[in-house]
Amino acid sequence: MGRDVAEPIAFDTCDICGRPRTRSERQRLVWDSGFGIELILAELCRECAARPDGILELYGGPRNSALRVTEAAPASKRDAASVRAIRGMVLRGLLYVLVALAAFVVVTAVTSRG
C-alpha cells in the first residue's frame, strides 16, 4: 500500500528536428534582448544542443550574438505545485462568482413577480 510508483517519463519533441526528447532535457535556444529579458525560441534535444553552431548560423546568422544555446535550470516540483494551487484558487473563485450570480438571478426573478 505504501509503495512508491515511478512517474512515467513524459516526452516532448525537439523544436528544431522533431526528435523525441524527455522533459528533463532543458537545452534551449534563447534570444537575449539586452535588457535582462530572455525569450525562449526553441526547446532542443540533446543532438541539436550538441551542435549549436549550425543552428545559430541557420536561424540567427553569423553576426547575431543575441542568440545562444543554454541549459535551463530544472523546474522544481514545488513550483509546479504552487501553480496548481493558484489555478485551484482561481477556479474556486470563479465558481463562487457563478453561484452568487445564479443566486442573484433567482432572487431577482422571484421577487419581481410579486
XYZ file of N, CA, C and O in Angstrom:
456
model
N 0.814 -1.195 0.000
C 0.000 0.000 0.000
C 0.852 1.251 0.000
O 0.523 2.205 -0.665
N 1.978 1.258 0.718
C 2.818 2.435 0.782
C 3.896 2.434 -0.282
O 4.880 3.124 -0.164
N 3.718 1.643 -1.328
C 4.732 1.505 -2.369
C 4.743 2.720 -3.276
O 3.702 3.189 -3.730
N 5.929 3.247 -3.538
C 6.052 4.374 -4.453
C 5.978 3.875 -5.888
O 6.594 2.890 -6.254
N 5.209 4.590 -6.687
C 5.084 4.240 -8.094
C 5.881 5.269 -8.882
O 5.718 6.469 -8.699
N 6.740 4.812 -9.737
C 7.552 5.718 -10.545
C 6.663 6.453 -11.547
O 5.772 5.857 -12.156
N 6.926 7.734 -11.689
C 6.165 8.516 -12.645
C 6.610 8.150 -14.051
O 7.788 7.920 -14.292
N 5.678 8.091 -15.001
C 6.085 7.783 -16.369
C 6.913 8.935 -16.934
O 6.714 10.094 -16.581
N 7.850 8.598 -17.796
C 8.687 9.622 -18.411
C 7.875 10.289 -19.507
O 7.358 9.628 -20.410
N 7.753 11.599 -19.427
C 6.995 12.340 -20.411
C 7.936 12.794 -21.529
O 9.046 13.224 -21.275
N 7.469 12.675 -22.761
C 8.281 13.056 -23.903
C 7.672 14.250 -24.612
O 6.462 14.382 -24.722
N 8.539 15.127 -25.071
C 8.183 16.218 -25.960
C 9.005 16.023 -27.219
O 9.777 15.080 -27.322
N 8.869 16.930 -28.159
C 9.691 16.854 -29.358
C 10.596 18.066 -29.436
O 10.287 19.132 -28.922
N 11.710 17.868 -30.104
C 12.659 18.958 -30.334
C 12.015 19.938 -31.301
O 11.414 19.538 -32.303
N 12.133 21.208 -31.022
C 11.531 22.227 -31.884
C 12.297 22.422 -33.187
O 11.772 23.019 -34.123
N 13.518 21.912 -33.272
C 14.321 22.076 -34.482
C 14.181 20.862 -35.395
O 13.808 20.993 -36.556
N 14.472 19.669 -34.868
C 14.492 18.473 -35.723
C 13.268 17.582 -35.553
O 13.016 16.725 -36.388
N 12.504 17.729 -34.482
C 11.306 16.933 -34.267
C 11.540 15.601 -33.572
O 10.605 14.837 -33.386
N 12.791 15.310 -33.186
C 13.074 14.071 -32.469
C 12.465 14.130 -31.076
O 12.351 15.198 -30.487
N 12.100 12.964 -30.516
C 11.580 12.982 -29.146
C 12.679 13.353 -28.155
O 13.841 13.019 -28.350
N 12.299 14.078 -27.126
C 13.217 14.442 -26.047
C 12.429 14.367 -24.755
O 11.218 14.599 -24.721
N 13.109 14.031 -23.675
C 12.436 13.989 -22.389
C 12.275 15.403 -21.868
O 13.017 16.309 -22.248
N 11.318 15.602 -21.017
C 11.097 16.934 -20.457
C 12.218 17.359 -19.531
O 12.368 18.535 -19.229
N 13.019 16.390 -19.102
C 14.141 16.739 -18.238
C 15.298 17.335 -19.040
O 16.180 17.954 -18.462
N 15.308 17.146 -20.363
C 16.319 17.783 -21.195
C 15.947 19.258 -21.307
O 14.906 19.602 -21.847
N 16.787 20.131 -20.792
C 16.424 21.536 -20.673
C 17.326 22.459 -21.503
O 17.600 23.572 -21.111
N 17.800 21.993 -22.644
C 18.576 22.859 -23.510
C 17.635 23.717 -24.335
O 16.659 23.222 -24.887
N 17.960 24.997 -24.430
C 17.067 25.928 -25.119
C 17.859 26.857 -26.023
O 18.987 27.225 -25.717
N 17.226 27.266 -27.109
C 17.743 28.326 -27.952
C 17.059 29.601 -27.476
O 15.829 29.698 -27.501
N 17.839 30.559 -26.978
C 17.254 31.769 -26.404
C 17.793 32.992 -27.121
O 18.884 32.992 -27.697
N 17.005 34.052 -27.088
C 17.388 35.348 -27.616
C 17.474 36.299 -26.439
O 16.509 36.457 -25.680
N 18.626 36.911 -26.282
C 18.849 37.868 -25.202
C 18.558 39.261 -25.742
O 19.237 39.736 -26.652
N 17.567 39.928 -25.180
C 17.156 41.237 -25.673
C 18.121 42.347 -25.302
O 18.064 43.430 -25.856
N 18.987 42.097 -24.351
C 19.910 43.132 -23.905
C 19.377 43.908 -22.711
O 20.076 44.727 -22.134
N 18.138 43.682 -22.331
C 17.515 44.361 -21.190
C 17.317 43.415 -20.013
O 16.498 43.676 -19.141
N 18.034 42.312 -20.019
C 17.900 41.336 -18.946
C 16.728 40.392 -19.135
O 16.371 39.656 -18.229
N 16.128 40.396 -20.313
C 14.986 39.533 -20.601
C 15.406 38.553 -21.694
O 15.967 38.954 -22.708
N 15.166 37.277 -21.460
C 15.474 36.258 -22.450
C 14.178 35.690 -23.005
O 13.246 35.411 -22.264
N 14.128 35.520 -24.311
C 12.975 34.930 -24.983
C 13.371 33.537 -25.442
O 14.354 33.365 -26.165
N 12.632 32.534 -25.001
C 12.918 31.150 -25.385
C 12.345 30.928 -26.777
O 11.146 31.051 -26.993
N 13.226 30.625 -27.718
C 12.806 30.417 -29.097
C 12.531 28.954 -29.411
O 11.673 28.656 -30.238
N 13.286 28.041 -28.785
C 13.119 26.617 -29.086
C 13.622 25.778 -27.924
O 14.559 26.163 -27.231
N 12.985 24.624 -27.734
C 13.450 23.605 -26.804
C 14.175 22.570 -27.650
O 13.628 22.061 -28.629
N 15.424 22.257 -27.283
C 16.272 21.417 -28.122
C 16.475 20.031 -27.525
O 16.513 19.871 -26.309
N 16.653 19.054 -28.413
C 17.036 17.716 -27.974
C 18.548 17.709 -27.732
O 19.248 18.679 -28.021
N 19.042 16.611 -27.222
C 20.459 16.504 -26.894
C 21.334 16.638 -28.146
O 22.386 17.267 -28.125
N 20.900 16.068 -29.282
C 21.691 16.111 -30.508
C 21.787 17.531 -31.068
O 22.851 17.973 -31.500
N 20.687 18.261 -31.081
C 20.704 19.633 -31.603
C 21.498 20.562 -30.685
O 22.182 21.467 -31.159
N 21.418 20.344 -29.381
C 22.166 21.175 -28.448
C 23.668 20.894 -28.546
O 24.472 21.762 -28.225
N 24.044 19.706 -29.030
C 25.455 19.367 -29.167
C 26.097 20.078 -30.352
O 27.314 20.218 -30.405
N 25.291 20.540 -31.307
C 25.826 21.253 -32.472
C 25.148 22.622 -32.618
O 24.420 22.884 -33.574
N 25.387 23.524 -31.672
C 24.706 24.815 -31.700
C 25.176 25.742 -32.812
O 24.414 26.611 -33.238
N 26.409 25.572 -33.311
C 26.910 26.490 -34.336
C 26.060 26.448 -35.599
O 25.738 27.488 -36.173
N 25.676 25.251 -36.026
C 24.839 25.128 -37.218
C 23.464 25.735 -37.022
O 22.925 26.387 -37.924
N 22.899 25.542 -35.846
C 21.570 26.098 -35.561
C 21.632 27.614 -35.487
O 20.781 28.313 -36.046
N 22.653 28.141 -34.811
C 22.779 29.594 -34.687
C 23.036 30.239 -36.044
O 22.520 31.316 -36.334
N 23.819 29.583 -36.903
C 24.085 30.135 -38.229
C 22.835 30.094 -39.085
O 22.531 31.034 -39.812
N 22.077 28.981 -38.978
C 20.870 28.825 -39.779
C 19.784 29.819 -39.383
O 19.161 30.458 -40.219
N 19.556 29.990 -38.085
C 18.445 30.816 -37.624
C 18.845 32.224 -37.199
O 18.006 33.119 -37.182
N 20.095 32.432 -36.838
C 20.480 33.740 -36.335
C 21.444 34.500 -37.197
O 21.655 35.674 -37.000
N 22.030 33.834 -38.168
C 23.036 34.489 -38.969
C 24.368 34.486 -38.237
O 24.435 34.308 -37.031
N 25.454 34.705 -38.951
C 26.775 34.613 -38.327
C 27.097 35.756 -37.378
O 27.938 35.628 -36.514
N 26.453 36.893 -37.501
C 26.806 38.052 -36.672
C 25.852 38.302 -35.508
O 26.017 39.252 -34.773
N 24.825 37.506 -35.358
C 23.838 37.732 -34.309
C 24.332 37.120 -33.003
O 24.228 35.927 -32.797
N 24.867 37.934 -32.134
C 25.378 37.431 -30.855
C 24.294 37.364 -29.787
O 24.558 36.945 -28.673
N 23.083 37.787 -30.111
C 22.000 37.746 -29.126
C 21.408 36.349 -28.985
O 20.799 36.044 -27.977
N 21.610 35.486 -29.996
C 21.099 34.121 -29.929
C 22.150 33.222 -29.322
O 23.333 33.322 -29.636
N 21.706 32.311 -28.440
C 22.638 31.349 -27.859
C 21.864 30.135 -27.373
O 20.646 30.192 -27.168
N 22.581 29.036 -27.219
C 22.011 27.808 -26.675
C 22.432 27.736 -25.222
O 23.604 27.915 -24.884
N 21.468 27.514 -24.351
C 21.747 27.473 -22.913
C 21.002 26.312 -22.285
O 20.033 25.800 -22.846
N 21.447 25.912 -21.117
C 20.752 24.872 -20.370
C 20.010 25.534 -19.225
O 20.600 26.227 -18.403
N 18.705 25.346 -19.194
C 17.875 25.958 -18.159
C 17.925 25.122 -16.893
O 18.148 23.913 -16.930
N 17.705 25.781 -15.789
C 17.622 25.070 -14.509
C 16.368 24.209 -14.518
O 15.336 24.609 -15.047
N 16.439 23.020 -13.968
C 15.256 22.161 -13.966
C 14.131 22.773 -13.142
O 14.370 23.397 -12.111
N 12.925 22.606 -13.635
C 11.758 23.105 -12.911
C 11.543 22.242 -11.678
O 11.572 21.020 -11.744
N 11.349 22.881 -10.563
C 11.178 22.116 -9.337
C 9.732 21.678 -9.176
O 8.811 22.299 -9.695
N 9.538 20.608 -8.431
C 8.186 20.115 -8.174
C 7.415 21.104 -7.318
O 6.204 21.198 -7.401
N 8.137 21.872 -6.507
C 7.471 22.865 -5.659
C 6.849 23.964 -6.510
O 5.744 24.424 -6.227
N 7.541 24.391 -7.577
C 6.981 25.400 -8.466
C 5.724 24.892 -9.151
O 4.743 25.615 -9.275
N 5.755 23.641 -9.599
C 4.581 23.062 -10.247
C 3.418 22.958 -9.267
O 2.267 23.203 -9.623
N 3.704 22.634 -8.012
C 2.650 22.536 -7.008
C 2.040 23.906 -6.724
O 0.823 24.023 -6.540
N 2.867 24.944 -6.693
C 2.320 26.279 -6.436
C 1.459 26.754 -7.601
O 0.453 27.420 -7.399
N 1.826 26.384 -8.820
C 0.997 26.739 -9.977
C -0.354 26.044 -9.889
O -1.399 26.653 -10.144
N -0.339 24.762 -9.500
C -1.612 24.044 -9.351
C -2.463 24.650 -8.236
O -3.683 24.739 -8.354
N -1.828 25.077 -7.140
C -2.577 25.676 -6.035
C -3.219 26.991 -6.464
O -4.385 27.257 -6.144
N -2.486 27.796 -7.192
C -3.032 29.073 -7.669
C -4.162 28.820 -8.649
O -5.201 29.489 -8.596
N -3.995 27.844 -9.546
C -5.044 27.522 -10.506
C -6.301 27.067 -9.773
O -7.419 27.438 -10.136
N -6.140 26.285 -8.701
C -7.286 25.828 -7.921
C -8.008 26.978 -7.250
O -9.239 27.015 -7.219
N -7.241 27.944 -6.703
C -7.873 29.104 -6.063
C -8.659 29.928 -7.073
O -9.768 30.397 -6.780
N -8.101 30.114 -8.265
C -8.791 30.898 -9.296
C -10.070 30.195 -9.728
O -11.126 30.840 -9.870
N -10.007 28.883 -9.909
C -11.206 28.151 -10.315
C -12.280 28.170 -9.220
O -13.467 28.312 -9.524
N -11.869 28.042 -7.953
C -12.850 28.141 -6.867
C -13.473 29.536 -6.819
O -14.681 29.673 -6.615
N -12.669 30.557 -7.004
C -13.196 31.919 -7.022
C -14.195 32.120 -8.144
O -15.243 32.745 -7.960
N -13.884 31.575 -9.316
C -14.807 31.671 -10.444
C -16.106 30.927 -10.147
O -17.198 31.423 -10.464
N -16.006 29.777 -9.506
C -17.201 29.029 -9.131
C -18.053 29.823 -8.146
O -19.286 29.886 -8.282
N -17.435 30.471 -7.153
C -18.172 31.287 -6.188
C -18.887 32.448 -6.868
O -20.031 32.779 -6.540
N -18.231 33.069 -7.831
C -18.860 34.177 -8.568
C -20.059 33.667 -9.357
O -21.119 34.320 -9.382
N -19.936 32.512 -9.994
C -21.057 31.954 -10.752
C -22.229 31.581 -9.842
O -23.391 31.803 -10.195
N -21.953 31.040 -8.659
C -23.012 30.709 -7.705
C -23.702 31.985 -7.227
O -24.939 32.049 -7.145
N -22.932 33.016 -6.936
C -23.522 34.285 -6.492
C -24.378 34.901 -7.590
O -25.475 35.431 -7.330
N -23.900 34.832 -8.832
C -24.673 35.372 -9.953
C -25.975 34.594 -10.146
O -27.040 35.199 -10.365
N -25.922 33.274 -10.029
C -27.133 32.459 -10.161
C -28.111 32.775 -9.037
O -29.320 32.891 -9.270
N -27.620 32.943 -7.805
C -28.497 33.289 -6.685
C -29.131 34.657 -6.909
O -30.326 34.843 -6.635
N -28.372 35.608 -7.424
C -28.911 36.939 -7.704
C -30.032 36.860 -8.741
O -31.093 37.493 -8.580
N -29.821 36.081 -9.799
C -30.839 35.949 -10.845
C -32.095 35.290 -10.297
O -33.222 35.741 -10.567
N -31.948 34.254 -9.478
C -33.111 33.561 -8.913
C -33.879 34.486 -7.972
O -35.094 34.588 -8.043
N -33.172 35.158 -7.075
C -33.829 36.058 -6.114
C -34.521 37.194 -6.849
O -35.650 37.583 -6.532
N -33.897 37.751 -7.862
C -34.498 38.834 -8.628
C -35.741 38.365 -9.369
O -36.766 39.054 -9.419
N -35.689 37.167 -9.938
C -36.850 36.633 -10.674
C -38.011 36.367 -9.702
O -39.178 36.640 -10.048
N -37.735 35.846 -8.532
C -38.805 35.518 -7.573
C -39.418 36.799 -7.011
O -40.651 36.899 -6.883
N -38.614 37.778 -6.656
C -39.161 38.990 -6.037
C -39.812 39.934 -7.044
O -40.616 40.763 -6.658
N -39.486 39.846 -8.306
C -40.087 40.764 -9.268
C -41.497 40.325 -9.686
O -42.240 41.106 -10.255
N -41.912 39.132 -9.374
C -43.262 38.663 -9.737
C -44.318 39.166 -8.759
O -45.481 39.157 -9.051
N -43.907 39.562 -7.631
C -44.836 39.905 -6.563
C -45.335 41.244 -6.644
O -46.286 41.861 -6.629
